[in-house]
XYZ file of C-alpha atoms in Angstrom:
729
model
C 28.971 -36.016 -40.545
C 27.539 -33.531 -42.995
C 24.798 -34.601 -45.360
C 25.984 -33.681 -48.817
C 22.813 -32.636 -50.558
C 22.681 -29.359 -52.517
C 20.875 -26.639 -50.588
C 18.616 -25.840 -53.524
C 17.399 -29.444 -53.490
C 16.835 -29.671 -49.773
C 17.027 -26.401 -47.842
C 14.900 -24.358 -50.254
C 12.640 -27.308 -50.954
C 11.921 -27.623 -47.269
C 10.778 -24.043 -46.944
C 8.697 -24.205 -50.102
C 6.737 -27.014 -48.464
C 6.652 -26.074 -44.785
C 6.574 -22.314 -44.808
C 3.149 -21.583 -46.258
C 3.643 -17.828 -46.224
C 5.368 -15.918 -48.972
C 8.083 -14.768 -48.973
C 10.192 -17.555 -47.471
C 11.063 -15.875 -44.186
C 13.041 -17.310 -41.269
C 14.937 -16.298 -38.152
C 18.402 -17.619 -37.217
C 19.007 -18.779 -33.636
C 22.487 -19.461 -32.254
C 23.629 -22.172 -29.851
C 23.678 -19.425 -27.193
C 19.910 -19.021 -27.568
C 20.114 -15.598 -29.253
C 18.578 -14.524 -32.559
C 20.573 -12.750 -35.261
C 19.354 -9.132 -35.538
C 19.832 -6.797 -38.514
C 20.349 -3.248 -37.216
C 19.294 -0.275 -39.376
C 22.931 0.918 -39.531
C 24.067 -2.363 -41.110
C 25.412 -4.090 -37.997
C 24.655 -7.729 -37.242
C 24.201 -8.853 -33.635
C 23.362 -12.144 -31.951
C 21.565 -10.434 -29.059
C 17.788 -10.912 -29.207
C 15.862 -13.339 -26.989
C 12.740 -13.099 -29.153
C 12.451 -12.856 -32.909
C 10.572 -9.791 -34.104
C 10.791 -7.769 -37.335
C 14.569 -7.133 -37.426
C 15.350 -10.793 -36.717
C 13.626 -12.190 -39.814
C 15.341 -12.719 -43.183
C 13.967 -13.441 -46.643
C 15.632 -16.467 -48.328
C 16.353 -16.198 -52.056
C 17.463 -19.230 -54.087
C 20.429 -18.846 -56.444
C 21.887 -21.190 -59.102
C 24.566 -23.602 -57.982
C 22.972 -24.356 -54.675
C 23.500 -20.862 -53.248
C 21.182 -18.713 -51.150
C 21.009 -15.081 -50.032
C 19.536 -13.559 -46.867
C 17.694 -10.237 -47.118
C 16.784 -8.310 -43.938
C 13.529 -6.527 -43.104
C 15.363 -3.271 -43.948
C 15.800 -4.446 -47.557
C 19.562 -5.045 -47.165
C 21.505 -8.228 -47.946
C 23.803 -10.052 -45.525
C 27.411 -9.743 -46.710
C 30.562 -11.682 -45.731
C 33.589 -9.370 -45.721
C 37.102 -10.703 -46.379
C 38.211 -9.534 -42.917
C 35.592 -11.805 -41.316
C 33.099 -9.089 -40.372
C 29.363 -9.404 -41.029
C 27.591 -6.520 -42.686
C 23.928 -6.180 -43.592
C 24.211 -3.135 -45.821
C 24.081 -4.226 -49.441
C 21.278 -3.104 -51.741
C 22.002 -5.877 -54.247
C 23.444 -9.398 -54.267
C 25.269 -9.932 -57.567
C 25.901 -13.514 -58.687
C 29.077 -14.939 -57.185
C 29.326 -12.014 -54.760
C 29.967 -11.820 -51.072
C 26.217 -11.954 -50.437
C 25.809 -15.584 -51.566
C 26.190 -18.482 -49.097
C 26.097 -22.251 -48.966
C 23.657 -23.769 -46.456
C 24.893 -27.099 -45.048
C 22.345 -29.276 -43.275
C 23.859 -31.122 -40.342
C 22.840 -34.547 -39.085
C 22.090 -33.012 -35.657
C 19.235 -30.997 -37.135
C 20.876 -27.611 -37.605
C 22.246 -25.508 -40.482
C 25.702 -24.026 -41.068
C 26.260 -21.093 -43.434
C 29.491 -20.897 -45.462
C 30.631 -17.750 -47.297
C 32.263 -17.461 -50.712
C 35.544 -16.948 -48.825
C 35.250 -20.451 -47.377
C 34.483 -19.181 -43.856
C 31.581 -20.260 -41.653
C 29.232 -17.843 -39.870
C 29.922 -17.938 -36.137
C 27.963 -16.592 -33.143
C 30.311 -15.259 -30.464
C 29.347 -15.293 -26.791
C 29.546 -11.504 -26.616
C 26.850 -11.195 -29.294
C 29.094 -10.374 -32.275
C 28.732 -12.172 -35.611
C 31.813 -13.211 -37.622
C 32.679 -15.054 -40.839
C 35.930 -16.405 -39.418
C 35.800 -20.160 -38.956
C 37.476 -22.650 -41.289
C 35.543 -25.540 -39.812
C 32.122 -26.077 -38.246
C 32.450 -28.752 -35.538
C 29.375 -30.424 -34.160
C 27.798 -28.416 -31.365
C 30.030 -25.448 -32.093
C 29.256 -21.775 -32.417
C 28.643 -22.321 -36.131
C 25.431 -24.307 -35.577
C 22.305 -22.326 -36.456
C 18.711 -23.301 -35.730
C 15.996 -22.232 -38.181
C 12.747 -20.652 -36.882
C 9.852 -20.051 -39.256
C 8.161 -16.669 -39.231
C 4.765 -17.059 -37.600
C 5.793 -20.004 -35.427
C 3.672 -20.276 -32.293
C 6.887 -20.744 -30.319
C 10.066 -18.815 -30.772
C 12.084 -22.003 -30.734
C 10.611 -23.865 -33.696
C 11.055 -27.508 -34.551
C 12.038 -26.509 -38.063
C 15.518 -27.939 -37.833
C 14.336 -31.321 -36.625
C 11.826 -31.490 -39.479
C 14.625 -30.666 -41.924
C 16.516 -33.638 -40.602
C 13.386 -35.807 -40.887
C 13.012 -34.698 -44.486
C 16.634 -35.623 -45.095
C 16.324 -39.076 -43.626
C 12.991 -40.051 -45.187
C 12.959 -38.103 -48.369
C 9.440 -37.001 -47.473
C 7.958 -33.655 -46.592
C 5.677 -32.268 -43.932
C 3.454 -29.250 -43.861
C 3.728 -26.783 -41.011
C 0.754 -25.846 -38.956
C -0.998 -22.835 -40.304
C -0.435 -19.866 -38.000
C -3.124 -17.266 -37.505
C -2.074 -13.900 -38.944
C -3.554 -12.164 -35.855
C -3.050 -13.553 -32.358
C -4.865 -11.983 -29.395
C -2.534 -11.694 -26.396
C -4.767 -9.812 -23.936
C -8.393 -8.735 -24.242
C -9.785 -7.589 -20.903
C -12.243 -4.777 -20.282
C -10.536 -1.610 -19.069
C -7.161 -2.468 -20.627
C -5.674 -1.870 -24.097
C -6.148 -4.752 -26.531
C -2.751 -6.437 -26.992
C -2.162 -8.586 -30.041
C 0.478 -9.951 -32.380
C 0.647 -9.611 -36.146
C 2.292 -12.497 -37.973
C 3.629 -11.553 -41.389
C 1.869 -8.154 -41.603
C 1.766 -6.259 -44.898
C 4.825 -4.065 -45.270
C 3.189 -1.295 -47.269
C 3.456 2.253 -45.970
C -0.332 2.614 -46.203
C -1.139 -0.592 -44.288
C -3.163 -0.180 -41.083
C -5.049 -2.079 -38.398
C -8.268 -1.278 -36.548
C -10.780 -2.685 -34.060
C -14.417 -3.128 -35.055
C -17.765 -4.280 -33.849
C -17.971 -7.726 -35.480
C -21.100 -6.709 -37.397
C -19.607 -3.424 -38.621
C -18.511 -2.961 -42.208
C -14.866 -2.528 -43.114
C -15.521 1.150 -43.741
C -16.806 1.749 -40.195
C -13.317 2.190 -38.799
C -13.859 5.311 -36.714
C -11.233 7.933 -35.971
C -7.496 7.557 -36.443
C -5.537 6.647 -33.294
C -8.808 5.879 -31.523
C -9.960 2.744 -33.284
C -7.289 2.341 -35.950
C -3.602 3.120 -36.575
C -1.124 2.995 -39.434
C 1.195 0.014 -39.051
C 4.102 2.392 -39.630
C 3.168 4.161 -36.373
C 3.047 0.956 -34.315
C 5.607 -0.449 -31.955
C 5.665 -3.648 -33.952
C 7.148 -5.510 -30.992
C 4.260 -4.621 -28.700
C 1.187 -3.519 -30.700
C -2.028 -2.536 -28.936
C -5.356 -0.863 -29.640
C -7.513 1.246 -27.287
C -9.442 -0.488 -24.527
C -13.002 -1.578 -25.260
C -16.039 -2.696 -23.288
C -16.658 -6.377 -22.656
C -18.231 -8.149 -25.620
C -17.529 -9.339 -29.147
C -14.998 -7.420 -31.285
C -12.821 -7.941 -34.332
C -9.354 -6.781 -35.337
C -8.814 -6.213 -39.056
C -5.601 -5.550 -40.956
C -5.702 -3.706 -44.290
C -3.247 -2.790 -46.989
C -3.646 -0.279 -49.807
C -5.048 2.332 -47.448
C -8.020 0.140 -46.536
C -8.767 -1.181 -50.013
C -7.532 -4.741 -49.340
C -8.458 -6.748 -46.226
C -5.296 -8.609 -45.279
C -6.508 -10.423 -42.132
C -9.375 -10.455 -39.635
C -9.684 -11.903 -36.139
C -12.948 -12.026 -34.142
C -12.591 -12.363 -30.382
C -14.245 -11.632 -27.040
C -13.203 -8.880 -24.640
C -13.709 -10.369 -21.216
C -14.818 -8.344 -18.189
C -12.094 -7.537 -15.724
C -12.169 -9.969 -12.844
C -12.966 -8.844 -9.321
C -10.067 -7.655 -7.243
C -8.394 -10.302 -5.153
C -9.490 -9.902 -1.508
C -5.919 -9.907 -0.273
C -5.005 -7.106 -2.677
C -8.122 -5.169 -1.703
C -7.383 -5.465 1.994
C -3.767 -4.444 1.409
C -4.950 -1.390 -0.513
C -7.344 -0.500 2.284
C -4.589 -0.745 4.895
C -2.274 1.394 2.768
C -4.996 4.019 2.340
C -5.634 4.096 6.110
C -1.928 4.582 6.770
C -1.786 7.344 4.147
C -4.828 9.009 5.733
C -3.152 8.981 9.139
C 0.116 10.377 7.733
C -1.840 13.063 5.873
C -3.540 14.170 9.111
C -0.185 14.180 10.956
C 1.372 16.370 8.241
C -1.622 18.704 7.972
C -1.900 19.393 11.705
C 1.362 21.364 12.108
C 1.711 22.557 8.515
C -1.463 24.654 8.360
C -0.465 27.036 11.216
C 3.100 27.144 9.847
C 1.806 28.080 6.428
C -0.573 30.711 7.768
C 2.130 32.219 9.969
C 4.549 32.287 7.069
C 2.105 34.013 4.780
C 1.280 36.593 7.428
C 4.770 38.165 7.640
C 5.430 39.802 4.313
C 6.271 43.326 3.319
C 4.226 46.255 4.531
C 2.242 48.456 2.238
C 4.097 51.359 0.630
C 4.514 54.367 2.940
C 6.548 57.561 3.245
C 6.918 57.411 7.036
C 6.294 54.824 9.730
C 6.128 54.602 13.503
C 6.886 51.074 14.641
C 7.035 49.394 18.050
C 9.740 46.997 19.185
C 8.802 44.642 22.051
C 12.163 42.832 22.504
C 10.689 40.109 24.664
C 14.039 38.467 25.425
C 15.819 41.742 26.370
C 18.660 40.955 23.999
C 17.899 43.536 21.335
C 16.000 43.333 18.065
C 17.081 42.552 14.530
C 15.384 45.724 13.379
C 13.681 46.682 10.122
C 14.662 46.204 6.480
C 13.845 49.126 4.154
C 13.024 48.614 0.447
C 12.426 51.257 -2.237
C 11.224 50.982 -5.805
C 14.015 50.581 -8.327
C 16.762 48.321 -9.584
C 20.296 47.497 -8.522
C 22.169 49.519 -11.180
C 25.095 51.980 -11.334
C 24.555 53.882 -14.560
C 27.004 56.679 -13.700
C 29.700 54.151 -12.774
C 30.683 55.970 -9.593
C 30.774 52.789 -7.515
C 27.480 53.442 -5.693
C 24.156 51.879 -6.567
C 21.936 54.583 -8.055
C 18.988 53.987 -5.715
C 21.179 54.881 -2.714
C 22.336 58.248 -4.086
C 19.137 60.234 -4.315
C 17.217 58.923 -1.287
C 17.645 59.962 2.345
C 16.288 57.662 5.038
C 16.194 58.762 8.670
C 15.358 56.563 11.650
C 15.304 57.229 15.411
C 14.433 55.062 18.407
C 12.963 56.020 21.794
C 14.246 53.056 23.794
C 17.560 51.682 24.910
C 19.894 49.995 22.460
C 22.427 47.215 22.465
C 25.880 47.809 21.098
C 27.746 44.844 19.629
C 24.602 42.720 20.019
C 24.818 38.950 20.152
C 28.555 38.996 20.803
C 30.811 38.750 23.792
C 31.123 42.544 23.865
C 27.424 43.465 23.925
C 26.445 46.372 26.101
C 23.136 48.052 26.980
C 23.102 51.774 26.264
C 20.600 54.379 27.495
C 17.945 55.842 25.213
C 19.076 58.494 22.731
C 16.433 59.734 20.311
C 18.957 61.820 18.446
C 20.952 58.757 17.418
C 20.660 57.760 13.751
C 19.630 54.120 13.747
C 19.450 53.677 9.930
C 22.454 52.555 7.865
C 22.924 51.551 4.251
C 22.941 47.824 3.636
C 21.958 46.354 0.282
C 22.864 42.753 1.058
C 24.495 41.300 4.157
C 25.679 43.246 7.206
C 28.408 45.677 6.258
C 27.684 45.492 2.518
C 26.775 49.179 2.304
C 25.903 50.517 -1.162
C 29.193 49.913 -2.926
C 28.544 48.469 -6.388
C 32.166 47.383 -6.762
C 32.115 44.825 -3.956
C 30.591 42.144 -6.140
C 27.482 41.705 -3.950
C 24.001 41.765 -5.413
C 21.350 43.648 -3.429
C 18.286 41.870 -2.122
C 15.189 42.495 -4.218
C 11.471 41.652 -4.321
C 8.722 41.755 -6.897
C 5.806 42.997 -4.823
C 2.350 44.121 -6.005
C 3.650 44.511 -9.549
C 6.650 46.593 -8.459
C 10.378 45.868 -8.494
C 11.765 46.644 -5.037
C 15.396 46.787 -3.985
C 16.887 46.885 -0.478
C 18.479 50.136 0.607
C 19.293 49.470 4.246
C 18.356 48.449 7.756
C 17.092 50.375 10.751
C 17.379 49.813 14.500
C 19.640 46.805 14.540
C 20.098 45.990 18.241
C 17.311 48.287 19.447
C 15.512 47.303 22.626
C 11.903 47.921 23.612
C 10.613 51.231 22.332
C 9.253 53.120 19.319
C 11.074 53.485 16.009
C 10.264 56.353 13.642
C 11.358 56.022 10.005
C 11.022 58.599 7.192
C 12.211 58.660 3.590
C 12.657 61.542 1.120
C 14.710 62.374 -1.934
C 17.527 64.902 -2.073
C 15.087 67.553 -3.300
C 12.948 67.157 -0.214
C 10.139 65.187 -1.885
C 8.580 62.179 -0.246
C 9.778 58.698 -1.168
C 7.650 55.592 -0.810
C 9.274 52.755 1.116
C 8.320 49.199 2.051
C 9.312 47.873 5.478
C 9.874 44.335 6.661
C 10.271 43.257 10.293
C 13.624 41.460 10.408
C 12.818 39.849 13.730
C 9.739 38.261 12.287
C 11.278 37.697 8.869
C 12.460 34.366 10.206
C 8.828 33.365 10.272
C 9.028 33.212 6.472
C 11.207 30.178 7.009
C 8.018 28.458 8.108
C 6.285 29.210 4.815
C 8.290 26.756 2.695
C 8.132 23.740 5.024
C 4.537 24.626 5.853
C 3.591 24.724 2.176
C 5.454 21.473 1.454
C 3.959 19.590 4.388
C 0.485 20.986 3.768
C 0.678 20.061 0.079
C 1.881 16.515 0.738
C -0.428 16.029 3.706
C -3.448 17.481 1.914
C -2.853 15.332 -1.155
C -2.454 12.154 0.909
C -5.475 13.033 3.050
C -7.841 13.746 0.155
C -6.715 10.881 -2.092
C -6.679 8.250 0.656
C -10.030 9.397 1.984
C -11.691 9.147 -1.421
C -10.141 5.701 -1.895
C -11.531 4.589 1.437
C -14.926 6.100 0.712
C -15.036 4.141 -2.521
C -13.807 0.887 -0.966
C -15.178 1.364 2.517
C -13.117 1.760 5.687
C -14.704 -1.573 6.398
C -16.787 -3.490 3.966
C -20.058 -2.818 5.725
C -19.526 0.785 6.724
C -22.924 2.479 6.935
C -23.804 4.739 4.047
C -24.642 7.561 6.469
C -21.018 7.608 7.609
C -19.829 7.732 4.028
C -22.159 10.637 3.283
C -20.935 12.389 6.431
C -17.353 12.014 5.293
C -18.222 13.541 1.913
C -19.886 16.515 3.634
C -16.876 16.880 5.929
C -14.424 16.903 3.052
C -16.496 19.487 1.209
C -16.636 21.845 4.202
C -12.953 21.258 4.941
C -11.949 22.040 1.350
C -14.068 25.222 1.250
C -13.043 26.465 4.674
C -9.282 26.015 4.325
C -8.661 28.648 1.596
C -11.015 31.117 3.300
C -9.140 30.619 6.584
C -5.767 31.171 4.951
C -6.841 34.236 2.966
C -8.625 35.732 5.967
C -5.600 35.167 8.204
C -3.276 36.996 5.828
C -5.608 39.775 4.717
C -5.242 43.336 6.030
C -8.357 44.679 4.349
C -11.818 45.311 5.695
C -12.964 41.916 4.415
C -10.541 40.112 6.739
C -13.171 38.901 9.195
C -15.714 38.263 6.437
C -13.438 35.460 5.230
C -11.727 34.489 8.471
C -14.854 33.722 10.502
C -16.743 31.535 7.973
C -13.457 29.941 6.909
C -12.638 28.950 10.478
C -16.186 27.679 11.060
C -16.318 25.554 7.897
C -12.756 24.309 8.406
C -13.447 23.279 11.991
C -16.812 21.637 11.306
C -15.500 19.919 8.171
C -12.468 18.500 9.963
C -14.615 17.324 12.889
C -17.264 15.679 10.680
C -14.641 14.010 8.490
C -12.673 12.571 11.390
C -15.854 11.489 13.192
C -17.149 9.738 10.080
C -13.788 8.072 9.582
C -13.734 6.837 13.157
C -17.304 5.538 12.857
C -16.588 3.719 9.601
C -13.366 2.306 10.913
C -14.921 1.030 14.119
C -18.089 -0.433 12.597
C -18.289 -4.085 13.449
C -19.211 -6.689 10.937
C -22.920 -7.415 10.720
C -24.272 -10.791 9.810
C -27.695 -12.098 9.125
C -29.477 -14.938 7.417
C -30.922 -13.914 4.100
C -32.722 -15.975 1.533
C -31.511 -19.510 2.068
C -28.957 -18.691 4.693
C -26.572 -16.289 3.067
C -24.165 -14.233 5.110
C -23.714 -10.545 4.601
C -25.332 -7.223 5.231
C -28.916 -7.418 6.409
C -29.963 -4.446 4.289
C -29.441 -6.102 0.897
C -32.260 -8.252 -0.452
C -32.111 -10.385 -3.585
C -35.210 -11.453 -5.513
C -34.954 -14.036 -8.296
C -37.628 -13.310 -10.893
C -37.072 -15.912 -13.601
C -34.738 -18.917 -14.018
C -35.744 -21.185 -16.876
C -33.488 -23.739 -18.518
C -30.934 -21.993 -20.778
C -32.849 -18.719 -20.490
C -31.453 -15.481 -19.023
C -31.743 -15.377 -15.226
C -33.822 -12.363 -14.199
C -33.474 -10.911 -10.711
C -33.814 -7.777 -8.620
C -31.504 -6.355 -5.950
C -33.129 -4.261 -3.256
C -30.824 -1.813 -1.456
C -27.652 -2.989 -3.229
C -24.248 -2.343 -1.627
C -22.605 0.930 -2.593
C -19.267 1.413 -4.269
C -17.820 0.827 -7.720
C -16.362 -2.518 -6.644
C -19.742 -4.172 -5.923
C -20.817 -6.963 -8.258
C -23.174 -9.926 -8.689
C -22.610 -13.351 -10.199
C -24.246 -16.723 -10.758
C -22.548 -19.848 -9.397
C -23.047 -23.586 -9.338
C -24.688 -24.353 -6.009
C -21.592 -26.032 -4.538
C -19.012 -23.632 -6.040
C -16.786 -21.398 -3.936
C -17.122 -17.615 -3.977
C -14.037 -17.274 -6.180
C -15.374 -19.626 -8.854
C -17.173 -16.837 -10.738
C -15.441 -17.255 -14.142
C -17.252 -15.025 -16.673
C -20.692 -15.318 -15.004
C -20.725 -11.964 -13.173
C -21.309 -8.227 -13.692
C -20.441 -4.981 -11.889
C -23.527 -3.489 -10.236
C -22.578 -0.138 -11.733
C -23.155 -1.639 -15.200
C -26.629 -3.139 -14.659
C -30.148 -2.037 -13.834
C -30.508 -3.535 -10.362
C -34.332 -3.410 -10.486
C -34.447 -5.601 -13.582
C -31.105 -7.338 -13.988
C -30.144 -10.454 -15.908
C -27.341 -12.983 -15.886
C -26.554 -15.562 -18.591
C -28.859 -18.580 -18.800
C -27.619 -21.847 -17.358
C -28.276 -25.565 -17.735
C -30.247 -27.890 -15.445
C -28.978 -28.100 -11.881
C -28.497 -26.227 -8.617
C -27.362 -22.612 -8.898
C -27.012 -19.548 -6.711
C -26.899 -15.803 -7.251
C -24.476 -13.966 -4.959
C -23.974 -10.254 -4.370
C -20.572 -8.932 -3.222
C -18.926 -5.662 -2.336
C -15.244 -4.782 -2.073
C -14.482 -6.527 -5.343
C -15.640 -9.879 -3.987
C -14.347 -9.568 -0.447
C -17.698 -9.300 1.317
C -20.730 -11.472 0.516
C -23.948 -9.503 1.080
C -26.646 -11.851 -0.178
C -27.023 -15.319 -1.635
C -30.093 -17.072 -3.015
C -30.009 -20.710 -4.122
C -32.406 -22.221 -6.640
C -32.724 -25.160 -9.026
C -33.089 -24.906 -12.789
C -35.242 -27.648 -14.287
C -34.749 -29.068 -17.737
C -37.033 -27.713 -20.429
C -38.808 -24.392 -20.902
C -42.097 -23.237 -19.395
C -43.995 -19.969 -19.666
C -43.580 -17.888 -16.536
C -46.586 -16.010 -15.216
C -46.802 -13.718 -12.230
C -49.852 -13.856 -9.934
C -51.265 -11.531 -7.293
C -54.008 -11.948 -4.692
C -53.473 -15.697 -4.980
C -54.656 -18.534 -2.725
C -54.260 -22.284 -2.744
C -57.446 -24.220 -3.534
C -57.086 -27.984 -3.458
C -54.459 -28.824 -6.049
C -54.596 -25.507 -7.852
C -53.800 -21.828 -7.404
C -56.423 -19.123 -7.969
C -55.525 -15.463 -8.387
C -54.949 -12.508 -10.677
C -52.699 -13.509 -13.548
C -50.352 -10.891 -14.954
C -49.431 -11.010 -18.643
C -50.444 -14.630 -19.185
C -49.575 -15.573 -22.810
C -53.138 -16.836 -23.383
C -55.412 -15.149 -20.839
C -53.598 -11.857 -20.297
C -54.538 -10.076 -17.059
C -57.469 -11.793 -15.425
C -58.507 -13.843 -12.404
C -58.240 -17.593 -13.114
C -57.389 -20.966 -11.654
C -54.224 -22.805 -12.671
C -53.866 -26.390 -13.836
C -52.912 -28.914 -11.147
C -49.671 -28.027 -9.360
C -46.944 -30.683 -9.617
C -44.077 -28.949 -7.742
C -43.506 -26.047 -5.402
C -40.242 -24.329 -4.372
C -39.462 -21.147 -2.454
C -36.678 -18.693 -3.218
C -36.332 -15.907 -0.687
C -39.789 -14.275 -0.537
C -40.905 -15.740 -3.876
C -42.929 -18.940 -4.379
C -42.551 -20.943 -7.577
C -45.472 -23.230 -8.506
C -45.011 -25.641 -11.435
C -47.692 -27.094 -13.667
C -47.032 -29.305 -16.662
C -46.547 -26.356 -18.989
C -46.440 -23.174 -16.887
C -44.534 -21.732 -13.930
C -46.429 -19.373 -11.595
C -44.437 -16.887 -9.529
C -45.982 -15.361 -6.392
C -44.494 -13.138 -3.678
C -45.151 -13.837 0.006
C -47.427 -10.819 0.350
C -49.500 -11.928 -2.662
C -50.193 -15.496 -1.439
C -52.822 -16.713 1.018
C -52.127 -20.357 1.773
C -55.185 -22.641 2.372
C -53.984 -26.229 2.573
C -56.054 -29.074 3.913
C -54.796 -32.409 5.105
C -51.462 -33.484 6.529
C -49.619 -33.699 3.228
C -49.216 -31.114 0.516
C -51.007 -32.063 -2.701
C -47.803 -31.808 -4.763
C -46.179 -34.455 -2.602
C -48.948 -37.055 -2.979
């Protein structure tokens, strides 16, 4: 049954008490799980899974227990007599179609009734209609209320309305933060959510150092943006380094601070080993495919480039070899000009004023490459040139609808005039060109037999481009990651040298192969040398890195990893920064170091780690830790390979740490050169009685009641008497 309480006494009262933000703004959710959306063109649709700006409505109270709903576009919801829903009214006059009655149901939902006596209904296809005379329980007329700023899209607002109805009491909603951080990771844009942002045209949001003033907002679109320029459904700000930051929202062009949220940008976590290994395998496959594509494409490309047009000439003597004895395709003749017929006589103009003669010394094939072919004896008086501007038989007729072949060569527009010696067999072809006045005419000649070689240029260029790109990219990926995690640095350097020589030699080889000038060999020889050496060195380095077997050694307290890396812990007091040094650290941008509880797994690094590229490895620090057993671990490959591990124990309380050199054990004390002692400075002295001794890698740690003395192996001469160490008695 319906609870007959005026909406102004219950519905509006509820929102005045539970919706702390002004104005009173809600979203409407149907029984189909879709939110009502107000489109800019005035349409209403039940089609949104999540409530964002267009799905929120401002509730206005009217006399007589009526309400209105105003969209984010400033338009009122209207109930038309034909049952349609429109959100296109600038005003809501009293008693108009924009006023509704809100009925609270005993199942915790709301029904909206128009002035026409029709209920708002949500159809399954997403349309909204004022067309129902009744609102049965559980029907399409039930509407759930969601507060703006709710931490969940499906709010418990309706249930709290019902509770208010039953008890006559009220409850306050949980205050929602105006700024919610969704993602804050180093190297990625900062994603966030603005709840109830200011709707002024001059409102904006920016990211700040937490200690920066509100005026230190930096450049537009770098550290701040106008809210009007945001995708309000998915706002973000530029990526920032790991550390403390704040997001601040302003209205009035920066005059009024609307909201502020301080937060931490966390460092990006190491790459998952499985993902890293998958990437490495993909890069190796790409490298192999690149080599396979490059091998045949380079000679194809060079051959294709090498068979272009000749230089311009007025006469030519050319040899035909005809290796198969079936005749030759002959020579194509081009002249400078365009395919035009200005005098409209049906003949292309460039054919009218030029005379080309061609003779051949050898035999010739009539009807070549047909069933009627026949070998004919040599006849040097035979004219072997004929007009042909396009395909065979095209002649020079401009009325046939064929367009002559043309080239843009060396800054000139060339057009085909004909072909010479089609079907000629082995022998010498002589070609001359002149105009009708007897003057010389420059022509450009192309070997038709070898013109087919140009068909190799396109596939050669495509394969070489794809293969070269895959080869270079995959090789750099593998050099960065390592073909194997412990690939020797010498192999990596060799691969870099090989790539450099390969990249320099390839263009020289191509240019030298295609050049006809005197500098041909000046480019061809060094290009071939660098290309060959570069390819050999690159492949050899790749093979060496790919075949390198895993090394293992015991380092420090028994860590596995590369023998070359050495870790020295310098200082580890209670809740003080852990100081350490990494000798010969692993290469690559994916190498990192972290501090772990002694019994923690290698993946339990949380936020206690740093990329090696971001620290000074000779004097590095990690966050201070509490009393207990800890370990520092160095990894490469984003955490895939452990290079070094040193375990140590942090004792409760703080002691001064002093380094000593030239030290020796004397009874229950240590004597040596103190370095930067807080009281004695740099001088030779004896310590107080030693109460504890531990060893961490090649460093000894001697404890007195108030001081810790740190001594390297090479700086300590042990002189102990008796069967038991004095610190154990």
